[in-house]
mmCIF file of C-alpha atoms in Angstrom:
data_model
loop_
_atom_site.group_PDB
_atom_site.id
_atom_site.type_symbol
_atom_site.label_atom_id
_atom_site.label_comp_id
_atom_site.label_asym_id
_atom_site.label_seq_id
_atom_site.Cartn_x
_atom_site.Cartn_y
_atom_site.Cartn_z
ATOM 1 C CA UNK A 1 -77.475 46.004 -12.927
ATOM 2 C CA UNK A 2 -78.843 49.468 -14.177
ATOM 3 C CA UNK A 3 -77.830 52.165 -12.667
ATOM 4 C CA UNK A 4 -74.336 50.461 -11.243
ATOM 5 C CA UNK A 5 -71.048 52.002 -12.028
ATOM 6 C CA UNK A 6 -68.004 49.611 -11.818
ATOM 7 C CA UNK A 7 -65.166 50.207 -10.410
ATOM 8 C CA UNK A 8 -61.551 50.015 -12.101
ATOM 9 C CA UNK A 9 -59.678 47.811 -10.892
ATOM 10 C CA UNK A 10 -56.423 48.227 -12.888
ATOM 11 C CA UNK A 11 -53.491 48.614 -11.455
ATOM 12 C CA UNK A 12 -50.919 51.971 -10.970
ATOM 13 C CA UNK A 13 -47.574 50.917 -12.457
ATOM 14 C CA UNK A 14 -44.906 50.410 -10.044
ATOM 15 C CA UNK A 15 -42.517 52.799 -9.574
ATOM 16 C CA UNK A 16 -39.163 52.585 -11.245
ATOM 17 C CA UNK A 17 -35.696 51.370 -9.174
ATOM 18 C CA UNK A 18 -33.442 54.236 -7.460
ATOM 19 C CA UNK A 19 -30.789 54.442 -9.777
ATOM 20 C CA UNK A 20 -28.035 52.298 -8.166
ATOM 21 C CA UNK A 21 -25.309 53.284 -5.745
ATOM 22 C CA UNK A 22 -21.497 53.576 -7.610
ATOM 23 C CA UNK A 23 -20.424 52.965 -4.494
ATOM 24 C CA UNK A 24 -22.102 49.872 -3.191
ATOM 25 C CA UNK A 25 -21.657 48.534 -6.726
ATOM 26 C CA UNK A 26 -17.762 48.625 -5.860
ATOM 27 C CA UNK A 27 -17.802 47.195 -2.900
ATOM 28 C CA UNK A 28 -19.718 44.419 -4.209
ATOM 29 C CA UNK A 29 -17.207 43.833 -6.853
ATOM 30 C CA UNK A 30 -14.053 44.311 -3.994
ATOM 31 C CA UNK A 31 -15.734 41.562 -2.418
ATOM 32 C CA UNK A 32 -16.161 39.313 -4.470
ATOM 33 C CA UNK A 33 -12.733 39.492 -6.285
ATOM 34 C CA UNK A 34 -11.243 39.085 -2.641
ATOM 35 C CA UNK A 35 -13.269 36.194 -2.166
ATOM 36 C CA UNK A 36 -12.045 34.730 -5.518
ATOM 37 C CA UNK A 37 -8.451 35.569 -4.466
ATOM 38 C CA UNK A 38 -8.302 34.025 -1.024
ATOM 39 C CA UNK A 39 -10.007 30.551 -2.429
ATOM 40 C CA UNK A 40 -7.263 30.655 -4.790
ATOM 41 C CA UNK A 41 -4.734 31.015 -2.226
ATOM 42 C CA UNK A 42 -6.430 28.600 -0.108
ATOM 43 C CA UNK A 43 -6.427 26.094 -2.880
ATOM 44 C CA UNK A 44 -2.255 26.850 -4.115
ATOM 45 C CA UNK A 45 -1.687 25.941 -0.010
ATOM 46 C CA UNK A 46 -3.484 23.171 0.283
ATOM 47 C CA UNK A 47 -1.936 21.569 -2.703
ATOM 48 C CA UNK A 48 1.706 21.978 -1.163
ATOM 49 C CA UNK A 49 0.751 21.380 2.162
ATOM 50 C CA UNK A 50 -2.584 19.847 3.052
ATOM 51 C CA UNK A 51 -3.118 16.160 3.514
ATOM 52 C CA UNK A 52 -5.057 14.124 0.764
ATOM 53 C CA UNK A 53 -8.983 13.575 1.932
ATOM 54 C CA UNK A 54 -9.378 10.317 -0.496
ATOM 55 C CA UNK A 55 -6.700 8.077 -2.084
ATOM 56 C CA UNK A 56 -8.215 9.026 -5.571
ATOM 57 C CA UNK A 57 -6.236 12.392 -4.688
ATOM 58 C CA UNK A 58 -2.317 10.530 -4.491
ATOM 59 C CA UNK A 59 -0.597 8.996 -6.784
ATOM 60 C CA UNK A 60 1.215 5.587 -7.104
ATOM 61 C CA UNK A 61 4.514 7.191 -6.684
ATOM 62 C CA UNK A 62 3.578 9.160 -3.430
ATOM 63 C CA UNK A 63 2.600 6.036 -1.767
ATOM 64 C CA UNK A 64 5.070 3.795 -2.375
ATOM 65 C CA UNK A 65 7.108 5.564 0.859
ATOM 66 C CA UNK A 66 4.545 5.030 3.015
ATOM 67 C CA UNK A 67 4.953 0.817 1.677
ATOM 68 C CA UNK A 68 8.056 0.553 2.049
ATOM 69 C CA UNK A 69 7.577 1.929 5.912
ATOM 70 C CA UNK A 70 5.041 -0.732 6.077
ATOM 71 C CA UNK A 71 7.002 -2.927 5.068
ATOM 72 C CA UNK A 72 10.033 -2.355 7.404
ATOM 73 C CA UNK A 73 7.853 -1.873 10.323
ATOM 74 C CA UNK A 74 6.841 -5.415 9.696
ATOM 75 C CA UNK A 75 10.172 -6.877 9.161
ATOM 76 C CA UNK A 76 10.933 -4.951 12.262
ATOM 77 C CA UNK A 77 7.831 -6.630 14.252
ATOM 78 C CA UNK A 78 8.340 -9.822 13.106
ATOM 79 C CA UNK A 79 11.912 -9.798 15.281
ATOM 80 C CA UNK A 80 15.330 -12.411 14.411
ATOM 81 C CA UNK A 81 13.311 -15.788 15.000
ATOM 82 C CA UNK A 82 12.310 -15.765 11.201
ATOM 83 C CA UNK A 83 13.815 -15.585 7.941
ATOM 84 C CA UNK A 84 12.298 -13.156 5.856
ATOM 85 C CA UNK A 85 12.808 -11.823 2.258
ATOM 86 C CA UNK A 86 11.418 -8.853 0.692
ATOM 87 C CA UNK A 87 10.482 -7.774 -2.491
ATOM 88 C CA UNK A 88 9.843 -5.125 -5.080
ATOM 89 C CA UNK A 89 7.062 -2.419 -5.285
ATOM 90 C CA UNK A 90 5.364 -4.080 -8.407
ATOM 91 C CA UNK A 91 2.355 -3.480 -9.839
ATOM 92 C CA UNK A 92 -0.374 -6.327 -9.014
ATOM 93 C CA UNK A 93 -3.374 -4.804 -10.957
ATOM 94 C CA UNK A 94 -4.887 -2.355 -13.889
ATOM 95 C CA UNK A 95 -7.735 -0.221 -12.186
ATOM 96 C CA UNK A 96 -10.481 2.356 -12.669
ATOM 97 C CA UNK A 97 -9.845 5.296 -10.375
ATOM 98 C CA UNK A 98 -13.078 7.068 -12.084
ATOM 99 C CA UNK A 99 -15.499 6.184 -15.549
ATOM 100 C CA UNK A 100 -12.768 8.332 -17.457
ATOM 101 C CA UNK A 101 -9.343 8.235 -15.170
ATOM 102 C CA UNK A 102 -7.116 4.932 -15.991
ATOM 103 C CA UNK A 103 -5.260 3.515 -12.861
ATOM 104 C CA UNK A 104 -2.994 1.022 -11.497
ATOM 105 C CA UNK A 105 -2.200 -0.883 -8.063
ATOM 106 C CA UNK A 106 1.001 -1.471 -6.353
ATOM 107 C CA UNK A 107 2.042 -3.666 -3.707
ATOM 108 C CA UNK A 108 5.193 -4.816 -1.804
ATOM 109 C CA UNK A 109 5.231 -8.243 -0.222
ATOM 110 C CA UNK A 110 7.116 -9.717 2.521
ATOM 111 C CA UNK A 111 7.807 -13.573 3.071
ATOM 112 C CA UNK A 112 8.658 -15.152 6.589
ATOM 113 C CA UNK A 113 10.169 -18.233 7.101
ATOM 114 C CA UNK A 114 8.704 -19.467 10.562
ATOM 115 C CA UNK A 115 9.014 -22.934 12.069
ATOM 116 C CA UNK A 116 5.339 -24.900 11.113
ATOM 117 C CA UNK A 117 3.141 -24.226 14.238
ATOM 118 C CA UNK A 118 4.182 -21.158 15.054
ATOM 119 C CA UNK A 119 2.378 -18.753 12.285
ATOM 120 C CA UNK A 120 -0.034 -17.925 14.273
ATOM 121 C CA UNK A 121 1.884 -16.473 17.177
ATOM 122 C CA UNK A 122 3.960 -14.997 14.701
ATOM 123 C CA UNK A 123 0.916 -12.698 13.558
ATOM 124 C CA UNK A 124 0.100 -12.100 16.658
ATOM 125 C CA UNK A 125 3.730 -10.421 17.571
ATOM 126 C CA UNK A 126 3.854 -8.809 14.189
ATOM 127 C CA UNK A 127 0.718 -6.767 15.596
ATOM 128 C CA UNK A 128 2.073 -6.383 18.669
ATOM 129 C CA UNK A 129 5.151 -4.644 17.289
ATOM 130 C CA UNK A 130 3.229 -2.297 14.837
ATOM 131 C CA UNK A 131 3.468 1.640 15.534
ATOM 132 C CA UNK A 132 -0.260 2.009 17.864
ATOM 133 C CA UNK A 133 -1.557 3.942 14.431
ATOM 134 C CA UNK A 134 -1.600 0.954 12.203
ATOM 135 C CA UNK A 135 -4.348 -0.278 14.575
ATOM 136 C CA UNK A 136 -3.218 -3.887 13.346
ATOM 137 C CA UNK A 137 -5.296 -7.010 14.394
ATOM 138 C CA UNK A 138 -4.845 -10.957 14.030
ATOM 139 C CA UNK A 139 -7.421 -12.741 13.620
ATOM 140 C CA UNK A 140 -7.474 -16.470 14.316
ATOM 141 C CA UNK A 141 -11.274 -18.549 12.973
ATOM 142 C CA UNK A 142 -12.455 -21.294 15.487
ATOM 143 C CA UNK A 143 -10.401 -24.176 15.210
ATOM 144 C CA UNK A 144 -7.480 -22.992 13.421
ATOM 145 C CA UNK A 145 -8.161 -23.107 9.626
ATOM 146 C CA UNK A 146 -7.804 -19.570 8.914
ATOM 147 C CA UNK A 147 -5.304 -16.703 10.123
ATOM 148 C CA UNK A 148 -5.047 -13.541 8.965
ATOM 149 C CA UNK A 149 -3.644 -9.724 9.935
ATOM 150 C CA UNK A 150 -4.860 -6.518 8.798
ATOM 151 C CA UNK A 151 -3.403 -3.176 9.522
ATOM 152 C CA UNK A 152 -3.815 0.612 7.922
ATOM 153 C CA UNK A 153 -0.214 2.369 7.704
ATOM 154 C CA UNK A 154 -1.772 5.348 6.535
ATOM 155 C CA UNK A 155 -1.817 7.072 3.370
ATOM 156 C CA UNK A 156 -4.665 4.546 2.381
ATOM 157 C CA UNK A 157 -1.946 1.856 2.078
ATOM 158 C CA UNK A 158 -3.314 -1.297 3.285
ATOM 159 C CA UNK A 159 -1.564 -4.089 5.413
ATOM 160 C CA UNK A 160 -3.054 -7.628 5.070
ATOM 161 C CA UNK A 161 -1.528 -10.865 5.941
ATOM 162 C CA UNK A 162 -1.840 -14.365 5.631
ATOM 163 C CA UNK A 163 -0.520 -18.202 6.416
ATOM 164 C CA UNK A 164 0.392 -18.815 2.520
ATOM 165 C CA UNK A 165 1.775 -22.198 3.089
ATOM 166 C CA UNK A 166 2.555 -24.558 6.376
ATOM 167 C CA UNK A 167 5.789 -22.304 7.659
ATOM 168 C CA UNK A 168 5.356 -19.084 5.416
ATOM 169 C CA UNK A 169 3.689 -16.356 6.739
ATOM 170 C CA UNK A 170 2.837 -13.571 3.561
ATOM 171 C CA UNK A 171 2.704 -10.095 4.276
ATOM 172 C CA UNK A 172 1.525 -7.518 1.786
ATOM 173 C CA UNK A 173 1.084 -3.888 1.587
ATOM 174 C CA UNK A 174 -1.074 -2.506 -0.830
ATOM 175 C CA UNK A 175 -1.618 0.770 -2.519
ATOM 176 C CA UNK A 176 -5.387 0.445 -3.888
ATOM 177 C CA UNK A 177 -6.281 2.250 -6.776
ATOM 178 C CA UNK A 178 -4.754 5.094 -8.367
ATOM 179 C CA UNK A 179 -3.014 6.982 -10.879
ATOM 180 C CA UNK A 180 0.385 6.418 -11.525
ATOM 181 C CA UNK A 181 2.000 9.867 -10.753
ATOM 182 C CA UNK A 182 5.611 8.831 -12.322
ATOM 183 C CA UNK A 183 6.884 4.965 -13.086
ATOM 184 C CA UNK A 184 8.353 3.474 -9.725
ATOM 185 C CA UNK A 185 11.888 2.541 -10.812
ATOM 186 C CA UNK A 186 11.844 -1.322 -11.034
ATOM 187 C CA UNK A 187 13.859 -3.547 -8.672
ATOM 188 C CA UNK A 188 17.841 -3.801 -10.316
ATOM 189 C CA UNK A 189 19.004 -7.188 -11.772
ATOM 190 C CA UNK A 190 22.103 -8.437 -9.561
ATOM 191 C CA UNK A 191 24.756 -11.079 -9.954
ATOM 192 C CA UNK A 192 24.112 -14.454 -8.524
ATOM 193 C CA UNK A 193 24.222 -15.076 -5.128
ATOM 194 C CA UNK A 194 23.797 -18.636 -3.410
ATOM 195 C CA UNK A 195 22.420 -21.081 -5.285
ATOM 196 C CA UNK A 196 22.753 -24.506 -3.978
ATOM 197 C CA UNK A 197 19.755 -25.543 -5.756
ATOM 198 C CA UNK A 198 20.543 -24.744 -9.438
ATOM 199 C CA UNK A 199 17.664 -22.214 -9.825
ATOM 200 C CA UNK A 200 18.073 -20.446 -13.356
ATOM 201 C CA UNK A 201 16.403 -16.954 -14.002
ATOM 202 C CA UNK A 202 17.235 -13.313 -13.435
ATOM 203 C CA UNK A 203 18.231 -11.958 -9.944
ATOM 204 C CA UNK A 204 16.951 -8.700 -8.286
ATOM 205 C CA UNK A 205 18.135 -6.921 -5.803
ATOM 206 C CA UNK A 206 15.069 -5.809 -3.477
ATOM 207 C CA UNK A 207 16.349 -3.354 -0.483
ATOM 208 C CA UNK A 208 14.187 -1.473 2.796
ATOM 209 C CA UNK A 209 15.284 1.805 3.704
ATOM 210 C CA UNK A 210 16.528 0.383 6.874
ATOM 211 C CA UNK A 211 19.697 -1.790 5.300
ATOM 212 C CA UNK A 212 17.711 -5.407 4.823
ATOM 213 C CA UNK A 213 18.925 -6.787 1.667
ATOM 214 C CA UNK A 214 17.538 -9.379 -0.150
ATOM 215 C CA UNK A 215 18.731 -11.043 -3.427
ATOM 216 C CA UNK A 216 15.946 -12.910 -5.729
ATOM 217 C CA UNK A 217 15.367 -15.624 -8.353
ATOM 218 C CA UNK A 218 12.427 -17.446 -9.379
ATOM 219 C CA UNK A 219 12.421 -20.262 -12.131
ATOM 220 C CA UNK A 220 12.810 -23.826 -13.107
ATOM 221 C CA UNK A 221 14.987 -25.745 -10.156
ATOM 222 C CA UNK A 222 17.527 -27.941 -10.890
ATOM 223 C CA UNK A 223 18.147 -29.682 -7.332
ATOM 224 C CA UNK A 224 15.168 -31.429 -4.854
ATOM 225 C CA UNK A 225 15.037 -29.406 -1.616
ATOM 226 C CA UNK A 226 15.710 -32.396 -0.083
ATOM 227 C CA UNK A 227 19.632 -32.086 -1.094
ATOM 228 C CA UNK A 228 19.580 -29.035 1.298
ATOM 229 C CA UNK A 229 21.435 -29.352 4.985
ATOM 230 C CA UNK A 230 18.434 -29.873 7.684
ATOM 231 C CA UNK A 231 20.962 -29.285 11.028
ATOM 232 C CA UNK A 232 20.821 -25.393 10.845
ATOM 233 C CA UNK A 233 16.845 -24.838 9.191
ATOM 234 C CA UNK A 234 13.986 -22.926 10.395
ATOM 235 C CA UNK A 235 11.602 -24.932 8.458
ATOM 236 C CA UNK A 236 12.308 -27.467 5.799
ATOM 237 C CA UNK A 237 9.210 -29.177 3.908
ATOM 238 C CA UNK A 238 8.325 -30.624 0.780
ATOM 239 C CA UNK A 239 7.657 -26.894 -0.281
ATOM 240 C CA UNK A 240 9.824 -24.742 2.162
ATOM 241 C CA UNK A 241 13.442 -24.330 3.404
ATOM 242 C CA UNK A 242 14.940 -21.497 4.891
ATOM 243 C CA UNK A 243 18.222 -21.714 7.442
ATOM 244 C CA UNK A 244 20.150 -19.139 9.531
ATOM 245 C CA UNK A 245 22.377 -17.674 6.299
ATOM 246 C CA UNK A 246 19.352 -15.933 5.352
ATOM 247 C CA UNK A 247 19.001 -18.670 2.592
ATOM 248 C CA UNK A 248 15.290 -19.579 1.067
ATOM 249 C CA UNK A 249 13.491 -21.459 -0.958
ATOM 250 C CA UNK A 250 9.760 -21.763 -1.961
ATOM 251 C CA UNK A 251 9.347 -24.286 -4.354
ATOM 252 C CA UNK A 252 5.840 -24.186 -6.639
ATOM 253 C CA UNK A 253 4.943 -27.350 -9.276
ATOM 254 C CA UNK A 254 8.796 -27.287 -11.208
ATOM 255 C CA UNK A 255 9.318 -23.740 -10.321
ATOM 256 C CA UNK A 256 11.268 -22.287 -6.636
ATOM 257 C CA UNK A 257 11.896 -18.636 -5.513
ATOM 258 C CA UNK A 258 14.904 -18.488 -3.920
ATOM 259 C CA UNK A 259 16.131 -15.605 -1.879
ATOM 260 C CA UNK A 260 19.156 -15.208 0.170
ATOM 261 C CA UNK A 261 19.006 -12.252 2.631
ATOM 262 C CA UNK A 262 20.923 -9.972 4.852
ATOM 263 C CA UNK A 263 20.675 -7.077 7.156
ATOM 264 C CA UNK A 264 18.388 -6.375 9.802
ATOM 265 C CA UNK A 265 15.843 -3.588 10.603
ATOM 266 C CA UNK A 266 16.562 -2.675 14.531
#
């Protein structure tokens, strides 16, 4: 409108930063190079002594003590009524640990001879004589079909157990995925042990830290297990025989494992 002045409504310029502090700038940087130093300490100690948050962070080769622990605790559990063998920390599987890491999966596996009937009582006293940590269970299915174990021995090794055939209990303890760390030395060929049966194939030796020996071969059989001495057996089937030597046999289509054992795990 005429005679109306306007008004200016620009802005002053703000004014400029203090200069900065020499000081304060140093003790900024003192800070943060301490911080930098004690995460890198932090992170050197954890890697010698903390404890692995995932199995992704072990190897293969740092849990295969842990196994064979497993492993012996259950020979241990399972007490002298049964014949067991043992066998070698194999691997059972190729694996993905991650979209770009490769892994593998191990396992040991433990066989018990057990008079037919009594499998499910024997899972049941395997659990009752695993350490309280393992927080085994048994489970039995309604009517009697199905029995199974499962325990944790730590070290994300997993226990799991089964009736594999009428008088053979199967226990296995399993690594999961992961990477391999170093190649577990494989199981050493032996010389023959018993054989009344004629098996032909290579022998192993497969041992437990706590003296239990067992000797292994699996392959074509030349002999019916029904030549095989029924006065002193466990269990003898059309599939199974195992006596009080420590002497085996698990017979599949033409082919039989047959393991002779020795030693205990008290």
């Amino acid at each position: 409108m005429d005679g109306v002045t306007a008004r200016d409504l620009s802005l002053a310029p703000p004014p400029p930063w203090p200069p900065a502090n020499p000081r304060r700038r140093r003790v900024l940087i003192a800070v943060a190079v301490a911080w930098g130093l004690l995460l890198a300490a932090t992170g050197l100690w954890y890697s010698f002594h903390g404890r692995p948050t995932a199995r992704e962070q072990t190897t293969i080769a740092q849990a295969q003590p842990t196994v064979d622990q497993a492993i012996e605790n259950v020979v241990r559990a399972a007490g002298s009524a049964v014949v067991p063998a043992v066998f070698g920390y194999e691997k059972v599987a190729d694996c993905d640990v991650t979209p770009i890491r490769r892994g593998s999966t191990y396992a040991r596996v433990a066989w018990f001879y057990t008079p037919v009937g009594s499998e499910p009582a024997l899972l049941d006293r395997i659990v009752a004589g695993l350490p309280a940590g393992y927080d085994a269970n048994a489970t039995h299915s309604e009517g009697g079909a199905l029995h199974t174990l499962t325990a944790d021995a730590g070290n994300f090794v997993a226990v799991r157990g089964t009736v594999a055939a009428s008088g053979l209990v199967e226990i296995k303890a399993t690594t999961g995925c992961r990477t391999l760390g170093h190649q577990p030395a494989a199981d050493p060929s032996a010389p023959p042990g018993t054989n009344p049966l004629g098996v032909t194939g290579t022998w192993r030796l497969h041992t437990l830290p706590c003296g239990l020996r067992t000797l292994s071969v699996t392959g074509p059989v030349g002999k019916p297990l029904s030549t095989l001495p029924r006065a002193d057996a466990v269990v003898s089937t059309a599939e199974l025989y195992a006596d009080r030597t420590g002497l085996a046999v698990r017979t599949e289509a033409d082919v039989a494992t047959l393991t002779t054992t020795s030693g205990t795990c008290r």
